């Protein structure tokens, strides 16, 4: 047996409100929309990971999930322009990532990060 996919499910009173955050700002595709659930993602292959944490690092709360991007400055600008307030960062962390925390429309704390050259 092998794991083929991991999907994070976020409870939301307004499923459609997520489109602005995940599709419009982060550029994810709406892969499925059944009205009661919308799945946003990418057709590109991704690494399957689950983070188990006692804190979020640097004394921050554990985020509900993390999204790695190829251009952190563009993600930050998009979130700011869309009116999503940044709760932490942007900051260069000692373990080699640049990141910020923001809440999605359902209130989930999202860690948006970039590694290496993508962090600049």
Short mmCIF file of N, CA, C and O in Angstrom, two decimals:
data_model
loop_
_atom_site.label_atom_id
_atom_site.label_comp_id
_atom_site.label_asym_id
_atom_site.label_seq_id
_atom_site.Cartn_x
_atom_site.Cartn_y
_atom_site.Cartn_z
N UNK A 1 0.85 -1.17 0.00
CA UNK A 1 0.00 0.00 0.00
C UNK A 1 0.89 1.23 0.00
O UNK A 1 1.92 1.25 0.65
N UNK A 2 0.47 2.26 -0.74
CA UNK A 2 1.17 3.54 -0.72
C UNK A 2 0.15 4.66 -0.73
O UNK A 2 -0.94 4.54 -1.28
N UNK A 3 0.51 5.76 -0.11
CA UNK A 3 -0.35 6.93 -0.09
C UNK A 3 -0.24 7.62 -1.44
O UNK A 3 0.86 7.88 -1.93
N UNK A 4 -1.35 7.91 -2.06
CA UNK A 4 -1.37 8.57 -3.38
C UNK A 4 -1.58 10.06 -3.29
O UNK A 4 -1.12 10.81 -4.13
N UNK A 5 -2.31 10.50 -2.26
CA UNK A 5 -2.62 11.93 -2.15
C UNK A 5 -3.03 12.24 -0.73
O UNK A 5 -3.60 11.40 -0.05
N UNK A 6 -2.74 13.44 -0.29
CA UNK A 6 -3.24 13.95 0.98
C UNK A 6 -3.98 15.25 0.66
O UNK A 6 -3.45 16.13 -0.01
N UNK A 7 -5.21 15.34 1.13
CA UNK A 7 -6.02 16.54 0.91
C UNK A 7 -6.37 17.15 2.27
O UNK A 7 -6.89 16.44 3.13
N UNK A 8 -6.06 18.40 2.45
CA UNK A 8 -6.46 19.11 3.67
C UNK A 8 -7.91 19.57 3.48
O UNK A 8 -8.24 20.18 2.47
N UNK A 9 -8.76 19.25 4.43
CA UNK A 9 -10.15 19.68 4.39
C UNK A 9 -10.36 20.77 5.44
O UNK A 9 -10.04 20.57 6.60
N UNK A 10 -10.88 21.89 5.01
CA UNK A 10 -11.08 23.05 5.87
C UNK A 10 -12.57 23.33 5.96
O UNK A 10 -13.23 23.55 4.93
N UNK A 11 -13.12 23.30 7.16
CA UNK A 11 -14.53 23.62 7.35
C UNK A 11 -14.75 25.11 7.10
O UNK A 11 -14.00 25.95 7.61
N UNK A 12 -15.75 25.44 6.30
CA UNK A 12 -16.04 26.83 5.95
C UNK A 12 -17.54 27.02 5.78
O UNK A 12 -18.19 26.22 5.12
N UNK A 13 -18.05 28.09 6.35
CA UNK A 13 -19.46 28.41 6.18
C UNK A 13 -19.74 28.85 4.74
O UNK A 13 -20.81 28.59 4.20
N UNK A 14 -18.78 29.51 4.10
CA UNK A 14 -18.92 30.02 2.74
C UNK A 14 -17.81 29.43 1.88
O UNK A 14 -16.70 29.97 1.82
N UNK A 15 -18.08 28.32 1.23
CA UNK A 15 -17.08 27.63 0.40
C UNK A 15 -16.59 28.53 -0.72
O UNK A 15 -15.40 28.55 -1.05
N UNK A 16 -17.45 29.33 -1.30
CA UNK A 16 -17.08 30.20 -2.41
C UNK A 16 -16.08 31.29 -2.04
O UNK A 16 -15.32 31.75 -2.88
N UNK A 17 -16.07 31.72 -0.78
CA UNK A 17 -15.15 32.78 -0.36
C UNK A 17 -13.69 32.35 -0.48
O UNK A 17 -12.81 33.20 -0.61
N UNK A 18 -13.43 31.07 -0.45
CA UNK A 18 -12.06 30.57 -0.55
C UNK A 18 -11.45 30.83 -1.92
O UNK A 18 -10.22 30.90 -2.06
N UNK A 19 -12.27 31.01 -2.93
CA UNK A 19 -11.76 31.22 -4.30
C UNK A 19 -10.84 32.44 -4.37
O UNK A 19 -9.80 32.40 -5.04
N UNK A 20 -11.18 33.51 -3.71
CA UNK A 20 -10.36 34.72 -3.74
C UNK A 20 -8.97 34.46 -3.17
O UNK A 20 -7.98 34.91 -3.71
N UNK A 21 -8.89 33.72 -2.08
CA UNK A 21 -7.62 33.43 -1.39
C UNK A 21 -6.79 32.40 -2.18
O UNK A 21 -5.64 32.65 -2.51
N UNK A 22 -7.38 31.26 -2.45
CA UNK A 22 -6.62 30.14 -3.04
C UNK A 22 -6.47 30.22 -4.56
O UNK A 22 -5.41 29.91 -5.09
N UNK A 23 -7.51 30.65 -5.26
CA UNK A 23 -7.44 30.74 -6.73
C UNK A 23 -6.90 32.09 -7.17
O UNK A 23 -5.89 32.16 -7.88
N UNK A 24 -7.54 33.17 -6.75
CA UNK A 24 -7.19 34.49 -7.26
C UNK A 24 -5.82 34.98 -6.79
O UNK A 24 -5.06 35.54 -7.57
N UNK A 25 -5.50 34.77 -5.51
CA UNK A 25 -4.22 35.27 -4.99
C UNK A 25 -3.10 34.24 -5.18
O UNK A 25 -2.04 34.57 -5.70
N UNK A 26 -3.34 32.99 -4.77
CA UNK A 26 -2.28 31.99 -4.84
C UNK A 26 -2.17 31.29 -6.20
O UNK A 26 -1.19 30.60 -6.46
N UNK A 27 -3.17 31.45 -7.05
CA UNK A 27 -3.10 30.89 -8.40
C UNK A 27 -3.38 29.41 -8.51
O UNK A 27 -3.07 28.79 -9.52
N UNK A 28 -4.01 28.82 -7.48
CA UNK A 28 -4.36 27.41 -7.58
C UNK A 28 -5.58 27.24 -8.49
O UNK A 28 -6.41 28.13 -8.61
N UNK A 29 -5.66 26.08 -9.12
CA UNK A 29 -6.80 25.77 -9.98
C UNK A 29 -7.92 25.21 -9.13
O UNK A 29 -7.67 24.51 -8.14
N UNK A 30 -9.15 25.47 -9.51
CA UNK A 30 -10.28 24.80 -8.88
C UNK A 30 -10.43 23.47 -9.61
O UNK A 30 -10.85 23.42 -10.77
N UNK A 31 -10.01 22.39 -8.96
CA UNK A 31 -10.00 21.07 -9.57
C UNK A 31 -11.36 20.39 -9.52
O UNK A 31 -11.66 19.52 -10.33
N UNK A 32 -12.17 20.79 -8.53
CA UNK A 32 -13.50 20.21 -8.38
C UNK A 32 -14.34 21.18 -7.55
O UNK A 32 -13.85 21.74 -6.57
N UNK A 33 -15.58 21.38 -7.95
CA UNK A 33 -16.50 22.22 -7.18
C UNK A 33 -17.87 21.56 -7.18
O UNK A 33 -18.54 21.51 -8.21
N UNK A 34 -18.26 21.04 -6.03
CA UNK A 34 -19.56 20.40 -5.89
C UNK A 34 -20.54 21.26 -5.11
O UNK A 34 -21.60 20.81 -4.71
N UNK A 35 -20.16 22.51 -4.86
CA UNK A 35 -21.01 23.41 -4.10
C UNK A 35 -20.73 23.32 -2.61
O UNK A 35 -20.43 24.32 -1.97
N UNK A 36 -20.81 22.11 -2.05
CA UNK A 36 -20.53 21.93 -0.62
C UNK A 36 -19.04 21.77 -0.35
O UNK A 36 -18.58 21.91 0.78
N UNK A 37 -18.26 21.46 -1.39
CA UNK A 37 -16.81 21.34 -1.28
C UNK A 37 -16.18 21.79 -2.59
O UNK A 37 -16.70 21.49 -3.67
N UNK A 38 -15.10 22.54 -2.48
CA UNK A 38 -14.31 22.93 -3.65
C UNK A 38 -12.87 22.51 -3.36
O UNK A 38 -12.36 22.75 -2.26
N UNK A 39 -12.25 21.85 -4.31
CA UNK A 39 -10.86 21.40 -4.16
C UNK A 39 -9.98 22.28 -5.02
O UNK A 39 -10.19 22.38 -6.23
N UNK A 40 -9.01 22.94 -4.39
CA UNK A 40 -8.04 23.77 -5.11
C UNK A 40 -6.70 23.06 -5.11
O UNK A 40 -6.32 22.43 -4.12
N UNK A 41 -5.99 23.15 -6.21
CA UNK A 41 -4.71 22.47 -6.28
C UNK A 41 -3.98 22.81 -7.56
O UNK A 41 -4.26 23.81 -8.22
N UNK A 42 -3.07 21.93 -7.89
CA UNK A 42 -2.23 22.09 -9.06
C UNK A 42 -2.04 20.73 -9.71
O UNK A 42 -2.01 19.72 -9.02
N UNK A 43 -1.91 20.71 -11.00
CA UNK A 43 -1.68 19.46 -11.71
C UNK A 43 -0.22 19.03 -11.64
O UNK A 43 0.12 17.92 -12.01
N UNK A 44 0.67 19.92 -11.14
CA UNK A 44 2.09 19.55 -11.07
C UNK A 44 2.30 18.56 -9.93
O UNK A 44 1.61 18.62 -8.91
N UNK A 45 3.23 17.64 -10.09
CA UNK A 45 3.53 16.70 -8.99
C UNK A 45 4.04 17.44 -7.76
O UNK A 45 4.79 18.42 -7.88
N UNK A 46 3.61 17.00 -6.59
CA UNK A 46 4.03 17.62 -5.34
C UNK A 46 4.46 16.53 -4.37
O UNK A 46 4.02 15.40 -4.46
N UNK A 47 5.27 16.91 -3.41
CA UNK A 47 5.70 16.01 -2.36
C UNK A 47 4.59 15.86 -1.33
O UNK A 47 3.98 16.84 -0.94
N UNK A 48 4.34 14.64 -0.91
CA UNK A 48 3.35 14.37 0.13
C UNK A 48 4.03 14.48 1.48
O UNK A 48 5.03 13.81 1.73
N UNK A 49 3.51 15.33 2.34
CA UNK A 49 4.09 15.54 3.66
C UNK A 49 3.01 15.85 4.68
O UNK A 49 1.99 16.45 4.33
N UNK A 50 3.25 15.45 5.91
CA UNK A 50 2.41 15.85 7.04
C UNK A 50 3.36 16.37 8.11
O UNK A 50 4.31 15.67 8.49
N UNK A 51 3.13 17.58 8.60
CA UNK A 51 3.97 18.15 9.65
C UNK A 51 3.32 17.93 11.01
O UNK A 51 2.14 18.22 11.18
N UNK A 52 4.08 17.42 11.95
CA UNK A 52 3.62 17.23 13.32
C UNK A 52 4.45 18.18 14.17
O UNK A 52 5.68 18.07 14.19
N UNK A 53 3.84 19.14 14.85
CA UNK A 53 4.61 20.20 15.49
C UNK A 53 4.05 20.57 16.86
O UNK A 53 2.83 20.54 17.07
N UNK A 54 4.96 20.94 17.76
CA UNK A 54 4.56 21.46 19.07
C UNK A 54 4.47 22.98 19.05
O UNK A 54 3.89 23.59 19.94
N UNK A 55 5.07 23.61 18.05
CA UNK A 55 4.99 25.06 17.81
C UNK A 55 5.30 25.29 16.35
O UNK A 55 5.73 24.39 15.64
N UNK A 56 5.09 26.51 15.90
CA UNK A 56 5.32 26.84 14.49
C UNK A 56 6.73 27.26 14.17
O UNK A 56 7.04 27.58 13.04
N UNK A 57 7.62 27.26 15.16
CA UNK A 57 8.99 27.73 14.96
C UNK A 57 9.08 29.20 15.32
O UNK A 57 8.12 29.96 15.13
N UNK A 58 10.20 29.61 15.85
CA UNK A 58 10.42 30.99 16.29
C UNK A 58 9.35 31.47 17.26
O UNK A 58 8.98 32.64 17.29
N UNK A 59 8.80 30.52 18.04
CA UNK A 59 7.80 30.87 19.05
C UNK A 59 6.42 31.16 18.52
O UNK A 59 5.57 31.67 19.24
N UNK A 60 6.15 30.85 17.26
CA UNK A 60 4.84 31.12 16.66
C UNK A 60 3.89 29.95 16.90
O UNK A 60 4.32 28.83 17.19
N UNK A 61 2.58 30.20 16.76
CA UNK A 61 1.63 29.09 16.86
C UNK A 61 1.78 28.14 15.67
O UNK A 61 2.27 28.54 14.61
N UNK A 62 1.37 26.91 15.85
CA UNK A 62 1.42 25.93 14.77
C UNK A 62 0.38 26.34 13.72
O UNK A 62 -0.81 26.47 14.04
N UNK A 63 0.81 26.57 12.47
CA UNK A 63 -0.16 26.90 11.43
C UNK A 63 -1.00 25.67 11.08
O UNK A 63 -0.57 24.54 11.29
N UNK A 64 -2.19 25.91 10.56
CA UNK A 64 -3.05 24.80 10.16
C UNK A 64 -2.45 24.04 8.98
O UNK A 64 -2.59 22.83 8.89
N UNK A 65 -1.81 24.76 8.08
CA UNK A 65 -1.05 24.12 7.01
C UNK A 65 -0.11 25.11 6.37
O UNK A 65 -0.18 26.31 6.64
N UNK A 66 0.80 24.59 5.56
CA UNK A 66 1.82 25.41 4.91
C UNK A 66 1.68 25.30 3.39
O UNK A 66 1.35 24.23 2.88
N UNK A 67 1.96 26.41 2.71
CA UNK A 67 1.96 26.43 1.25
C UNK A 67 3.29 27.00 0.82
O UNK A 67 3.62 28.15 1.14
N UNK A 68 4.07 26.21 0.09
CA UNK A 68 5.34 26.68 -0.45
C UNK A 68 5.09 27.30 -1.83
O UNK A 68 4.39 26.73 -2.66
N UNK A 69 5.65 28.49 -2.05
CA UNK A 69 5.48 29.21 -3.31
C UNK A 69 6.85 29.45 -3.95
O UNK A 69 7.88 29.34 -3.29
N UNK A 70 6.83 29.79 -5.23
CA UNK A 70 8.10 30.07 -5.92
C UNK A 70 8.49 31.54 -5.86
O UNK A 70 9.60 31.90 -6.23
N UNK A 71 7.59 32.41 -5.38
CA UNK A 71 7.88 33.84 -5.29
C UNK A 71 7.15 34.40 -4.07
O UNK A 71 5.96 34.74 -4.15
N UNK A 72 7.84 34.45 -2.95
CA UNK A 72 7.20 34.90 -1.71
C UNK A 72 6.76 36.35 -1.79
O UNK A 72 5.69 36.70 -1.29
N UNK A 73 7.56 37.21 -2.41
CA UNK A 73 7.19 38.62 -2.51
C UNK A 73 5.89 38.80 -3.28
O UNK A 73 5.05 39.61 -2.91
N UNK A 74 5.71 38.02 -4.35
CA UNK A 74 4.46 38.10 -5.12
C UNK A 74 3.28 37.61 -4.29
O UNK A 74 2.20 38.21 -4.33
N UNK A 75 3.47 36.53 -3.53
CA UNK A 75 2.39 36.02 -2.67
C UNK A 75 2.03 37.04 -1.60
O UNK A 75 0.86 37.30 -1.34
N UNK A 76 3.04 37.65 -1.01
CA UNK A 76 2.81 38.66 0.02
C UNK A 76 2.07 39.87 -0.55
O UNK A 76 1.09 40.35 0.03
N UNK A 77 2.50 40.33 -1.71
CA UNK A 77 1.83 41.47 -2.36
C UNK A 77 0.39 41.13 -2.69
O UNK A 77 -0.52 41.94 -2.47
N UNK A 78 0.15 39.93 -3.19
CA UNK A 78 -1.21 39.51 -3.53
C UNK A 78 -2.11 39.46 -2.32
O UNK A 78 -3.26 39.91 -2.36
N UNK A 79 -1.60 38.91 -1.22
CA UNK A 79 -2.40 38.83 0.01
C UNK A 79 -2.71 40.23 0.55
O UNK A 79 -3.83 40.51 0.94
N UNK A 80 -1.71 41.09 0.54
CA UNK A 80 -1.89 42.46 1.04
C UNK A 80 -2.90 43.22 0.18
O UNK A 80 -3.81 43.86 0.70
N UNK A 81 -2.75 43.12 -1.14
CA UNK A 81 -3.68 43.81 -2.06
C UNK A 81 -5.09 43.28 -1.93
O UNK A 81 -6.06 44.03 -2.10
N UNK A 82 -5.24 41.98 -1.62
CA UNK A 82 -6.56 41.39 -1.48
C UNK A 82 -7.17 41.66 -0.10
O UNK A 82 -8.31 41.29 0.16
N UNK A 83 -6.39 42.28 0.79
CA UNK A 83 -6.91 42.65 2.10
C UNK A 83 -6.79 41.58 3.18
O UNK A 83 -7.43 41.69 4.22
N UNK A 84 -5.95 40.56 2.94
CA UNK A 84 -5.72 39.55 3.97
C UNK A 84 -4.56 40.01 4.84
O UNK A 84 -3.43 40.09 4.37
N UNK A 85 -4.81 40.33 6.11
CA UNK A 85 -3.73 40.85 6.96
C UNK A 85 -2.71 39.78 7.33
O UNK A 85 -3.07 38.66 7.68
N UNK A 86 -1.45 40.15 7.25
CA UNK A 86 -0.36 39.27 7.62
C UNK A 86 -0.24 39.27 9.14
O UNK A 86 -0.21 40.33 9.77
N UNK A 87 -0.19 38.09 9.74
CA UNK A 87 -0.12 37.97 11.20
C UNK A 87 1.30 37.75 11.71
O UNK A 87 1.56 37.94 12.89
N UNK A 88 2.20 37.35 10.83
CA UNK A 88 3.60 37.13 11.22
C UNK A 88 4.46 37.26 9.97
O UNK A 88 4.11 36.74 8.92
N UNK A 89 5.57 37.98 10.11
CA UNK A 89 6.50 38.11 8.99
C UNK A 89 6.12 39.24 8.05
O UNK A 89 5.29 40.08 8.39
N UNK A 90 6.77 39.25 6.91
CA UNK A 90 7.68 38.21 6.42
C UNK A 90 9.00 38.22 7.19
O UNK A 90 9.46 39.27 7.64
N UNK A 91 9.56 37.03 7.33
CA UNK A 91 10.79 36.89 8.10
C UNK A 91 11.66 35.78 7.50
O UNK A 91 11.14 34.79 6.98
N UNK A 92 12.97 36.00 7.55
CA UNK A 92 13.94 34.97 7.18
C UNK A 92 14.20 34.13 8.41
O UNK A 92 14.71 34.65 9.41
N UNK A 93 13.85 32.86 8.37
CA UNK A 93 14.01 31.98 9.52
C UNK A 93 15.39 31.32 9.51
O UNK A 93 15.97 31.12 8.43
N UNK A 94 15.93 30.97 10.68
CA UNK A 94 17.26 30.38 10.75
C UNK A 94 17.39 29.02 10.06
O UNK A 94 18.49 28.59 9.76
N UNK A 95 16.28 28.36 9.75
CA UNK A 95 16.35 27.05 9.09
C UNK A 95 16.27 27.17 7.56
O UNK A 95 16.10 26.19 6.86
N UNK A 96 16.37 28.40 7.04
CA UNK A 96 16.54 28.59 5.61
C UNK A 96 15.30 28.89 4.79
O UNK A 96 15.32 28.75 3.57
N UNK A 97 14.22 29.29 5.43
CA UNK A 97 13.03 29.69 4.67
C UNK A 97 12.71 31.15 4.98
O UNK A 97 13.08 31.68 6.02
N UNK A 98 12.03 31.78 4.06
CA UNK A 98 11.42 33.10 4.29
C UNK A 98 9.93 32.82 4.26
O UNK A 98 9.44 32.09 3.40
N UNK A 99 9.20 33.42 5.22
CA UNK A 99 7.78 33.07 5.31
C UNK A 99 6.96 34.17 5.96
O UNK A 99 7.50 35.11 6.56
N UNK A 100 5.65 34.02 5.84
CA UNK A 100 4.69 34.85 6.58
C UNK A 100 3.46 34.01 6.87
O UNK A 100 3.21 32.99 6.22
N UNK A 101 2.72 34.43 7.89
CA UNK A 101 1.46 33.79 8.26
C UNK A 101 0.32 34.72 7.87
O UNK A 101 0.39 35.94 8.06
N UNK A 102 -0.75 34.12 7.37
CA UNK A 102 -1.97 34.85 7.01
C UNK A 102 -3.15 33.91 7.27
O UNK A 102 -2.98 32.69 7.27
N UNK A 103 -4.31 34.47 7.53
CA UNK A 103 -5.51 33.64 7.73
C UNK A 103 -6.35 33.60 6.45
O UNK A 103 -6.54 34.62 5.80
N UNK A 104 -6.82 32.42 6.12
CA UNK A 104 -7.71 32.30 4.96
C UNK A 104 -9.11 32.75 5.36
O UNK A 104 -9.35 33.06 6.54
N UNK A 105 -10.06 32.82 4.44
CA UNK A 105 -11.40 33.33 4.77
C UNK A 105 -12.12 32.53 5.85
O UNK A 105 -13.03 33.06 6.50
N UNK A 106 -11.74 31.28 6.08
CA UNK A 106 -12.39 30.49 7.13
C UNK A 106 -11.68 30.61 8.48
O UNK A 106 -12.09 30.00 9.46
N UNK A 107 -10.59 31.40 8.52
CA UNK A 107 -9.88 31.62 9.77
C UNK A 107 -8.69 30.70 10.00
O UNK A 107 -8.05 30.78 11.04
N UNK A 108 -8.38 29.83 9.05
CA UNK A 108 -7.24 28.93 9.20
C UNK A 108 -5.94 29.70 9.05
O UNK A 108 -5.81 30.55 8.16
N UNK A 109 -4.99 29.40 9.93
CA UNK A 109 -3.68 30.04 9.90
C UNK A 109 -2.81 29.33 8.87
O UNK A 109 -2.54 28.13 9.00
N UNK A 110 -2.40 30.06 7.84
CA UNK A 110 -1.64 29.49 6.72
C UNK A 110 -0.22 30.05 6.74
O UNK A 110 -0.02 31.27 6.78
N UNK A 111 0.74 29.16 6.72
CA UNK A 111 2.16 29.48 6.64
C UNK A 111 2.54 29.49 5.16
O UNK A 111 2.51 28.45 4.51
N UNK A 112 2.84 30.66 4.62
CA UNK A 112 3.26 30.74 3.22
C UNK A 112 4.77 30.97 3.21
O UNK A 112 5.27 31.88 3.87
N UNK A 113 5.48 30.10 2.50
CA UNK A 113 6.93 30.07 2.60
C UNK A 113 7.59 29.84 1.26
O UNK A 113 6.96 29.38 0.31
N UNK A 114 8.88 30.18 1.22
CA UNK A 114 9.72 29.90 0.07
C UNK A 114 11.11 29.51 0.57
O UNK A 114 11.57 29.99 1.61
N UNK A 115 11.75 28.61 -0.15
CA UNK A 115 13.11 28.18 0.14
C UNK A 115 14.09 28.87 -0.80
O UNK A 115 13.73 29.19 -1.93
N UNK A 116 15.32 29.06 -0.36
CA UNK A 116 16.42 29.50 -1.20
C UNK A 116 16.13 30.73 -2.02
O UNK A 116 15.63 31.73 -1.52
N UNK A 117 16.46 30.67 -3.33
CA UNK A 117 16.32 31.83 -4.22
C UNK A 117 14.88 32.31 -4.35
O UNK A 117 14.63 33.49 -4.58
N UNK A 118 13.90 31.41 -4.18
CA UNK A 118 12.51 31.81 -4.27
C UNK A 118 12.09 32.71 -3.11
O UNK A 118 11.10 33.40 -3.19
N UNK A 119 12.90 32.68 -2.06
CA UNK A 119 12.58 33.49 -0.88
C UNK A 119 12.94 34.95 -1.07
O UNK A 119 12.53 35.80 -0.31
N UNK A 120 13.71 35.28 -2.07
CA UNK A 120 14.16 36.66 -2.30
C UNK A 120 13.22 37.38 -3.23
O UNK A 120 12.69 36.88 -4.13
#
